[in-house]
Amino acid sequence: MDLLDVLFSAGLWAAVLRIATPLILGTLGELLCERAGILNLGIEGIMTFGAMIGWLAVYNGADLWTGMLVAALSGAAFGLLHSLLTVSFGLSQHVSGLGITLFASSLAYYLFRLLVPVVGIPPKILSFQPLNVPGLSDLPFIGPALFTQTAPTYVAMLLAVLMGWVIFRTPLGLAIRMTGETPHAAEAQGINPTAVRYGAVTVGSALMATGGAFLTLSAFDSFIPTMVQGRGWICIALVVFATWRPGRALIGALLFAFFDAFQIRLQTMLTGAIPYQLFLMMPYVLSIAALAATARRARVPQALMQPYRRGER
């Protein structure tokens, strides 16, 4: 099999969509937080906890969509905590976010060990199954590549379109953007920047947690404490790559997923010829290069990481 065979294989592009889904959800969540002026470095821990608690709910008898909902609610809870520390108390967004990452990751591992019997092989659940779209799944190449995904993948792509419409085409989106740019100007227009920031961080954190839950409820069928593997940090970089636009965030997530899926297949083709660690590095190195090429042109929300106090300037 040569490179062209790999590039034009339906399996590659099916894997791209599958790998991109948690990145799409996490990036949209982080983007929403930052559009309102709050940097959320708690994303890695929130995704880890969402992966665990969603899986745990299904493991104890809940259906898969309920598991996604439980994960979203847990993410919203961490978002409220981050909002309390950064919006109400005005504490450092960096320190608060890193603290939440450490707390959420440790709590996920603790609860998993406390509530799940210790066994050699992690317990499994029945995860989301690929959908068979009538008339589309049977199409040559396009069918197996695009229309054999699980339901959360299609939901994630729809959410990217929906968020783009909300942020740039609705009064709510205007309020979010004003709060992230000039919260005092938003206050002068009758908008409550504190409420907007609370809402954006809470909803954004819920999206992050569902991105983690996708890993245990769709991509895999069990929970491993290290399974997020830095995806949260990648999402933060993808927000900058996307210049805080949901449509570009979707493209960025797909691009990183392509690099990741492609390197796996290159490892198979070139087994023994090149150390496998170089292939593992490839998606991250290429992502850094893409980020460096776009970061200089990125326009950062002007009030990002700036605490807001009503009546003060």
GROMACS .gro file of C-alpha atoms in nm:
model
  313
    1MET     CA    1   0.000   0.000   0.000
    2ASP     CA    2   0.145   0.342  -0.100
    3LEU     CA    3   0.066   0.690   0.026
    4LEU     CA    4  -0.205   0.752  -0.232
    5ASP     CA    5  -0.384   0.436  -0.130
    6VAL     CA    6  -0.377   0.555   0.230
    7LEU     CA    7  -0.498   0.906   0.145
    8PHE     CA    8  -0.788   0.776  -0.060
    9SER     CA    9  -0.896   0.503   0.177
   10ALA     CA   10  -1.237   0.541   0.338
   11GLY     CA   11  -1.099   0.405   0.665
   12LEU     CA   12  -0.862   0.700   0.699
   13TRP     CA   13  -1.136   0.960   0.669
   14ALA     CA   14  -1.371   0.768   0.894
   15ALA     CA   15  -1.094   0.768   1.156
   16VAL     CA   16  -1.041   1.143   1.105
   17LEU     CA   17  -1.402   1.219   1.199
   18ARG     CA   18  -1.388   0.985   1.496
   19ILE     CA   19  -1.061   1.131   1.631
   20ALA     CA   20  -1.179   1.488   1.569
   21THR     CA   21  -1.505   1.462   1.764
   22PRO     CA   22  -1.370   1.512   2.120
   23LEU     CA   23  -1.144   1.787   1.986
   24ILE     CA   24  -1.440   1.964   1.827
   25LEU     CA   25  -1.643   1.956   2.148
   26GLY     CA   26  -1.349   2.061   2.366
   27THR     CA   27  -1.242   2.340   2.130
   28LEU     CA   28  -1.596   2.478   2.105
   29GLY     CA   29  -1.619   2.479   2.484
   30GLU     CA   30  -1.288   2.660   2.526
   31LEU     CA   31  -1.373   2.902   2.246
   32LEU     CA   32  -1.700   2.997   2.415
   33CYS     CA   33  -1.521   3.063   2.745
   34GLU     CA   34  -1.254   3.278   2.582
   35ARG     CA   35  -1.504   3.471   2.370
   36ALA     CA   36  -1.652   3.589   2.700
   37GLY     CA   37  -1.307   3.681   2.832
   38ILE     CA   38  -1.226   3.377   3.050
   39LEU     CA   39  -0.934   3.145   2.985
   40ASN     CA   40  -1.025   2.796   3.104
   41LEU     CA   41  -0.714   2.586   3.163
   42GLY     CA   42  -0.927   2.337   3.351
   43ILE     CA   43  -1.023   2.171   3.022
   44GLU     CA   44  -0.786   1.873   3.055
   45GLY     CA   45  -0.925   1.780   3.396
   46ILE     CA   46  -1.284   1.851   3.297
   47MET     CA   47  -1.254   1.621   2.995
   48THR     CA   48  -1.102   1.350   3.214
   49PHE     CA   49  -1.379   1.377   3.473
   50GLY     CA   50  -1.645   1.385   3.201
   51ALA     CA   51  -1.500   1.068   3.051
   52MET     CA   52  -1.511   0.894   3.387
   53ILE     CA   53  -1.849   1.009   3.518
   54GLY     CA   54  -2.028   0.951   3.187
   55TRP     CA   55  -1.887   0.599   3.167
   56LEU     CA   56  -1.966   0.535   3.535
   57ALA     CA   57  -2.330   0.637   3.485
   58VAL     CA   58  -2.371   0.393   3.195
   59TYR     CA   59  -2.180   0.123   3.382
   60ASN     CA   60  -2.436   0.155   3.663
   61GLY     CA   61  -2.735   0.118   3.433
   62ALA     CA   62  -2.801   0.456   3.267
   63ASP     CA   63  -2.847   0.477   2.890
   64LEU     CA   64  -2.577   0.632   2.674
   65TRP     CA   65  -2.741   0.971   2.624
   66THR     CA   66  -2.802   0.997   2.998
   67GLY     CA   67  -2.432   0.928   3.043
   68MET     CA   68  -2.354   1.220   2.810
   69LEU     CA   69  -2.593   1.439   3.009
   70VAL     CA   70  -2.433   1.340   3.340
   71ALA     CA   71  -2.093   1.428   3.195
   72ALA     CA   72  -2.224   1.765   3.075
   73LEU     CA   73  -2.367   1.844   3.419
   74SER     CA   74  -2.038   1.756   3.585
   75GLY     CA   75  -1.855   1.985   3.343
   76ALA     CA   76  -2.104   2.263   3.416
   77ALA     CA   77  -2.033   2.220   3.789
   78PHE     CA   78  -1.659   2.268   3.733
   79GLY     CA   79  -1.742   2.565   3.510
   80LEU     CA   80  -1.939   2.724   3.792
   81LEU     CA   81  -1.643   2.669   4.025
   82HIS     CA   82  -1.404   2.830   3.776
   83SER     CA   83  -1.648   3.120   3.730
   84LEU     CA   84  -1.676   3.171   4.105
   85LEU     CA   85  -1.298   3.189   4.141
   86THR     CA   86  -1.223   3.404   3.836
   87VAL     CA   87  -1.534   3.614   3.779
   88SER     CA   88  -1.668   3.672   4.130
   89PHE     CA   89  -1.337   3.662   4.323
   90GLY     CA   90  -1.118   3.791   4.041
   91LEU     CA   91  -0.846   3.532   4.098
   92SER     CA   92  -0.584   3.437   3.839
   93GLN     CA   93  -0.746   3.249   3.553
   94HIS     CA   94  -0.425   3.053   3.497
   95VAL     CA   95  -0.397   2.935   3.856
   96SER     CA   96  -0.768   2.856   3.887
   97GLY     CA   97  -0.773   2.660   3.563
   98LEU     CA   98  -0.464   2.456   3.645
   99GLY     CA   99  -0.603   2.389   3.993
  100ILE     CA  100  -0.929   2.260   3.843
  101THR     CA  101  -0.736   2.036   3.603
  102LEU     CA  102  -0.544   1.879   3.892
  103PHE     CA  103  -0.854   1.854   4.111
  104ALA     CA  104  -1.086   1.710   3.844
  105SER     CA  105  -0.829   1.459   3.718
  106SER     CA  106  -0.747   1.337   4.069
  107LEU     CA  107  -1.114   1.322   4.167
  108ALA     CA  108  -1.193   1.116   3.855
  109TYR     CA  109  -0.924   0.863   3.937
  110TYR     CA  110  -1.024   0.849   4.306
  111LEU     CA  111  -1.394   0.793   4.233
  112PHE     CA  112  -1.315   0.534   3.969
  113ARG     CA  113  -1.102   0.333   4.212
  114LEU     CA  114  -1.356   0.380   4.489
  115LEU     CA  115  -1.666   0.276   4.293
  116VAL     CA  116  -1.534   0.023   4.041
  117PRO     CA  117  -1.390  -0.313   4.145
  118VAL     CA  118  -1.016  -0.337   4.093
  119VAL     CA  119  -0.959  -0.579   3.808
  120GLY     CA  120  -0.677  -0.652   3.568
  121ILE     CA  121  -0.882  -0.542   3.265
  122PRO     CA  122  -1.102  -0.229   3.293
  123PRO     CA  123  -1.475  -0.314   3.285
  124LYS     CA  124  -1.652  -0.247   2.957
  125ILE     CA  125  -1.989  -0.109   2.854
  126LEU     CA  126  -2.190  -0.123   2.532
  127SER     CA  127  -2.090   0.203   2.364
  128PHE     CA  128  -2.256   0.404   2.086
  129GLN     CA  129  -2.272   0.206   1.763
  130PRO     CA  130  -2.213   0.348   1.414
  131LEU     CA  131  -2.529   0.468   1.245
  132ASN     CA  132  -2.642   0.328   0.913
  133VAL     CA  133  -2.781   0.623   0.716
  134PRO     CA  134  -3.027   0.486   0.455
  135GLY     CA  135  -2.917   0.566   0.102
  136LEU     CA  136  -2.590   0.728   0.213
  137SER     CA  137  -2.397   0.465   0.410
  138ASP     CA  138  -2.389   0.239   0.102
  139LEU     CA  139  -2.237   0.500  -0.131
  140PRO     CA  140  -1.889   0.411  -0.260
  141PHE     CA  141  -1.611   0.571  -0.052
  142ILE     CA  142  -1.831   0.854   0.083
  143GLY     CA  143  -2.063   0.614   0.263
  144PRO     CA  144  -1.807   0.430   0.479
  145ALA     CA  145  -1.601   0.747   0.523
  146LEU     CA  146  -1.871   0.991   0.633
  147PHE     CA  147  -2.192   0.806   0.709
  148THR     CA  148  -2.088   0.526   0.941
  149GLN     CA  149  -2.013   0.742   1.245
  150THR     CA  150  -2.179   0.735   1.584
  151ALA     CA  151  -2.449   0.990   1.669
  152PRO     CA  152  -2.228   1.215   1.891
  153THR     CA  153  -1.998   1.284   1.595
  154TYR     CA  154  -2.283   1.432   1.392
  155VAL     CA  155  -2.402   1.626   1.697
  156ALA     CA  156  -2.053   1.775   1.742
  157MET     CA  157  -2.040   1.899   1.383
  158LEU     CA  158  -2.389   2.046   1.409
  159LEU     CA  159  -2.288   2.222   1.730
  160ALA     CA  160  -1.998   2.389   1.548
  161VAL     CA  161  -2.240   2.530   1.291
  162LEU     CA  162  -2.490   2.628   1.560
  163MET     CA  163  -2.229   2.805   1.772
  164GLY     CA  164  -2.105   2.999   1.472
  165TRP     CA  165  -2.459   3.117   1.404
  166VAL     CA  166  -2.523   3.207   1.769
  167ILE     CA  167  -2.199   3.401   1.816
  168PHE     CA  168  -2.216   3.602   1.493
  169ARG     CA  169  -2.587   3.620   1.413
  170THR     CA  170  -2.778   3.659   1.740
  171PRO     CA  171  -2.809   3.919   2.019
  172LEU     CA  172  -2.679   3.660   2.265
  173GLY     CA  173  -2.365   3.615   2.057
  174LEU     CA  174  -2.319   3.992   2.040
  175ALA     CA  175  -2.344   4.009   2.420
  176ILE     CA  176  -2.080   3.735   2.452
  177ARG     CA  177  -1.844   3.908   2.209
  178MET     CA  178  -1.891   4.249   2.375
  179THR     CA  179  -1.820   4.097   2.714
  180GLY     CA  180  -1.499   3.945   2.584
  181GLU     CA  181  -1.390   4.268   2.415
  182THR     CA  182  -1.511   4.558   2.631
  183PRO     CA  183  -1.721   4.445   2.928
  184HIS     CA  184  -1.772   4.801   3.050
  185ALA     CA  185  -1.919   4.898   2.713
  186ALA     CA  186  -2.144   4.592   2.739
  187GLU     CA  187  -2.250   4.709   3.086
  188ALA     CA  188  -2.336   5.051   2.944
  189GLN     CA  189  -2.569   4.879   2.697
  190GLY     CA  190  -2.758   4.705   2.975
  191ILE     CA  191  -2.572   4.372   2.952
  192ASN     CA  192  -2.457   4.203   3.271
  193PRO     CA  193  -2.099   4.090   3.194
  194THR     CA  194  -2.082   3.881   3.511
  195ALA     CA  195  -2.389   3.679   3.411
  196VAL     CA  196  -2.260   3.641   3.055
  197ARG     CA  197  -1.924   3.513   3.174
  198TYR     CA  198  -2.085   3.272   3.419
  199GLY     CA  199  -2.312   3.138   3.145
  200ALA     CA  200  -2.037   3.107   2.883
  201VAL     CA  201  -1.794   2.928   3.116
  202THR     CA  202  -2.065   2.695   3.247
  203VAL     CA  203  -2.189   2.594   2.901
  204GLY     CA  204  -1.835   2.580   2.763
  205SER     CA  205  -1.722   2.350   3.043
  206ALA     CA  206  -2.023   2.126   2.982
  207LEU     CA  207  -1.913   2.091   2.618
  208MET     CA  208  -1.560   2.002   2.730
  209ALA     CA  209  -1.693   1.726   2.954
  210THR     CA  210  -1.903   1.578   2.673
  211GLY     CA  211  -1.588   1.571   2.462
  212GLY     CA  212  -1.430   1.356   2.732
  213ALA     CA  213  -1.741   1.140   2.758
  214PHE     CA  214  -1.720   1.069   2.385
  215LEU     CA  215  -1.395   0.884   2.447
  216THR     CA  216  -1.552   0.635   2.689
  217LEU     CA  217  -1.904   0.615   2.545
  218SER     CA  218  -1.829   0.611   2.173
  219ALA     CA  219  -1.463   0.587   2.073
  220PHE     CA  220  -1.390   0.323   2.339
  221ASP     CA  221  -1.598   0.127   2.588
  222SER     CA  222  -1.400   0.161   2.913
  223PHE     CA  223  -1.227   0.426   3.122
  224ILE     CA  224  -0.853   0.467   3.169
  225PRO     CA  225  -0.733   0.763   3.382
  226THR     CA  226  -0.479   0.876   3.120
  227MET     CA  227  -0.702   0.837   2.816
  228VAL     CA  228  -0.752   1.210   2.745
  229GLN     CA  229  -0.375   1.228   2.670
  230GLY     CA  230  -0.336   1.602   2.634
  231ARG     CA  231  -0.639   1.659   2.412
  232GLY     CA  232  -0.745   1.947   2.636
  233TRP     CA  233  -0.420   2.134   2.574
  234ILE     CA  234  -0.456   2.071   2.200
  235CYS     CA  235  -0.804   2.227   2.217
  236ILE     CA  236  -0.657   2.544   2.371
  237ALA     CA  237  -0.410   2.567   2.083
  238LEU     CA  238  -0.687   2.501   1.830
  239VAL     CA  239  -0.882   2.801   1.962
  240VAL     CA  240  -0.589   3.027   1.869
  241PHE     CA  241  -0.547   2.848   1.536
  242ALA     CA  242  -0.918   2.909   1.470
  243THR     CA  243  -0.886   3.279   1.562
  244TRP     CA  244  -1.182   3.229   1.797
  245ARG     CA  245  -1.421   3.130   1.517
  246PRO     CA  246  -1.626   2.807   1.546
  247GLY     CA  247  -1.606   2.723   1.175
  248ARG     CA  248  -1.229   2.742   1.177
  249ALA     CA  249  -1.224   2.546   1.502
  250LEU     CA  250  -1.401   2.263   1.321
  251ILE     CA  251  -1.143   2.276   1.041
  252GLY     CA  252  -0.855   2.284   1.290
  253ALA     CA  253  -0.986   1.982   1.479
  254LEU     CA  254  -1.024   1.788   1.153
  255LEU     CA  255  -0.674   1.888   1.047
  256PHE     CA  256  -0.516   1.763   1.369
  257ALA     CA  257  -0.724   1.445   1.351
  258PHE     CA  258  -0.601   1.389   0.995
  259PHE     CA  259  -0.238   1.416   1.108
  260ASP     CA  260  -0.306   1.171   1.390
  261ALA     CA  261  -0.492   0.916   1.177
  262PHE     CA  262  -0.233   0.944   0.900
  263GLN     CA  263   0.065   0.883   1.130
  264ILE     CA  264  -0.095   0.562   1.258
  265ARG     CA  265  -0.112   0.428   0.905
  266LEU     CA  266   0.241   0.544   0.828
  267GLN     CA  267   0.363   0.343   1.125
  268THR     CA  268   0.210   0.032   0.970
  269MET     CA  269   0.366   0.103   0.631
  270LEU     CA  270   0.714   0.180   0.761
  271THR     CA  271   0.741  -0.062   1.053
  272GLY     CA  272   1.101  -0.089   1.167
  273ALA     CA  273   1.236   0.164   0.918
  274ILE     CA  274   1.174   0.470   1.137
  275PRO     CA  275   1.135   0.485   1.518
  276TYR     CA  276   0.764   0.493   1.600
  277GLN     CA  277   0.815   0.788   1.836
  278LEU     CA  278   0.873   1.011   1.535
  279PHE     CA  279   0.530   0.921   1.402
  280LEU     CA  280   0.372   0.994   1.740
  281MET     CA  281   0.534   1.338   1.734
  282MET     CA  282   0.413   1.421   1.384
  283PRO     CA  283   0.059   1.551   1.457
  284TYR     CA  284   0.189   1.774   1.738
  285VAL     CA  285   0.481   1.910   1.538
  286LEU     CA  286   0.259   1.987   1.240
  287SER     CA  287   0.000   2.145   1.468
  288ILE     CA  288   0.267   2.370   1.620
  289ALA     CA  289   0.376   2.472   1.271
  290ALA     CA  290   0.017   2.550   1.170
  291LEU     CA  291  -0.036   2.742   1.494
  292ALA     CA  292   0.281   2.946   1.440
  293ALA     CA  293   0.167   3.034   1.089
  294THR     CA  294  -0.170   3.168   1.206
  295ALA     CA  295  -0.103   3.302   1.557
  296ARG     CA  296   0.048   3.630   1.439
  297ARG     CA  297  -0.270   3.717   1.253
  298ALA     CA  298  -0.499   3.609   1.537
  299ARG     CA  299  -0.697   3.886   1.702
  300VAL     CA  300  -0.728   3.800   2.070
  301PRO     CA  301  -1.046   3.910   2.253
  302GLN     CA  302  -0.932   4.232   2.421
  303ALA     CA  303  -1.069   4.151   2.766
  304LEU     CA  304  -0.940   3.794   2.774
  305MET     CA  305  -0.795   3.715   3.120
  306GLN     CA  306  -0.891   4.060   3.249
  307PRO     CA  307  -1.105   4.058   3.567
  308TYR     CA  308  -1.422   4.263   3.553
  309ARG     CA  309  -1.553   4.481   3.835
  310ARG     CA  310  -1.883   4.656   3.791
  311GLY     CA  311  -1.844   5.033   3.772
  312GLU     CA  312  -1.463   5.017   3.754
  313ARG     CA  313  -1.250   5.089   3.450
   0.00000   0.00000   0.00000
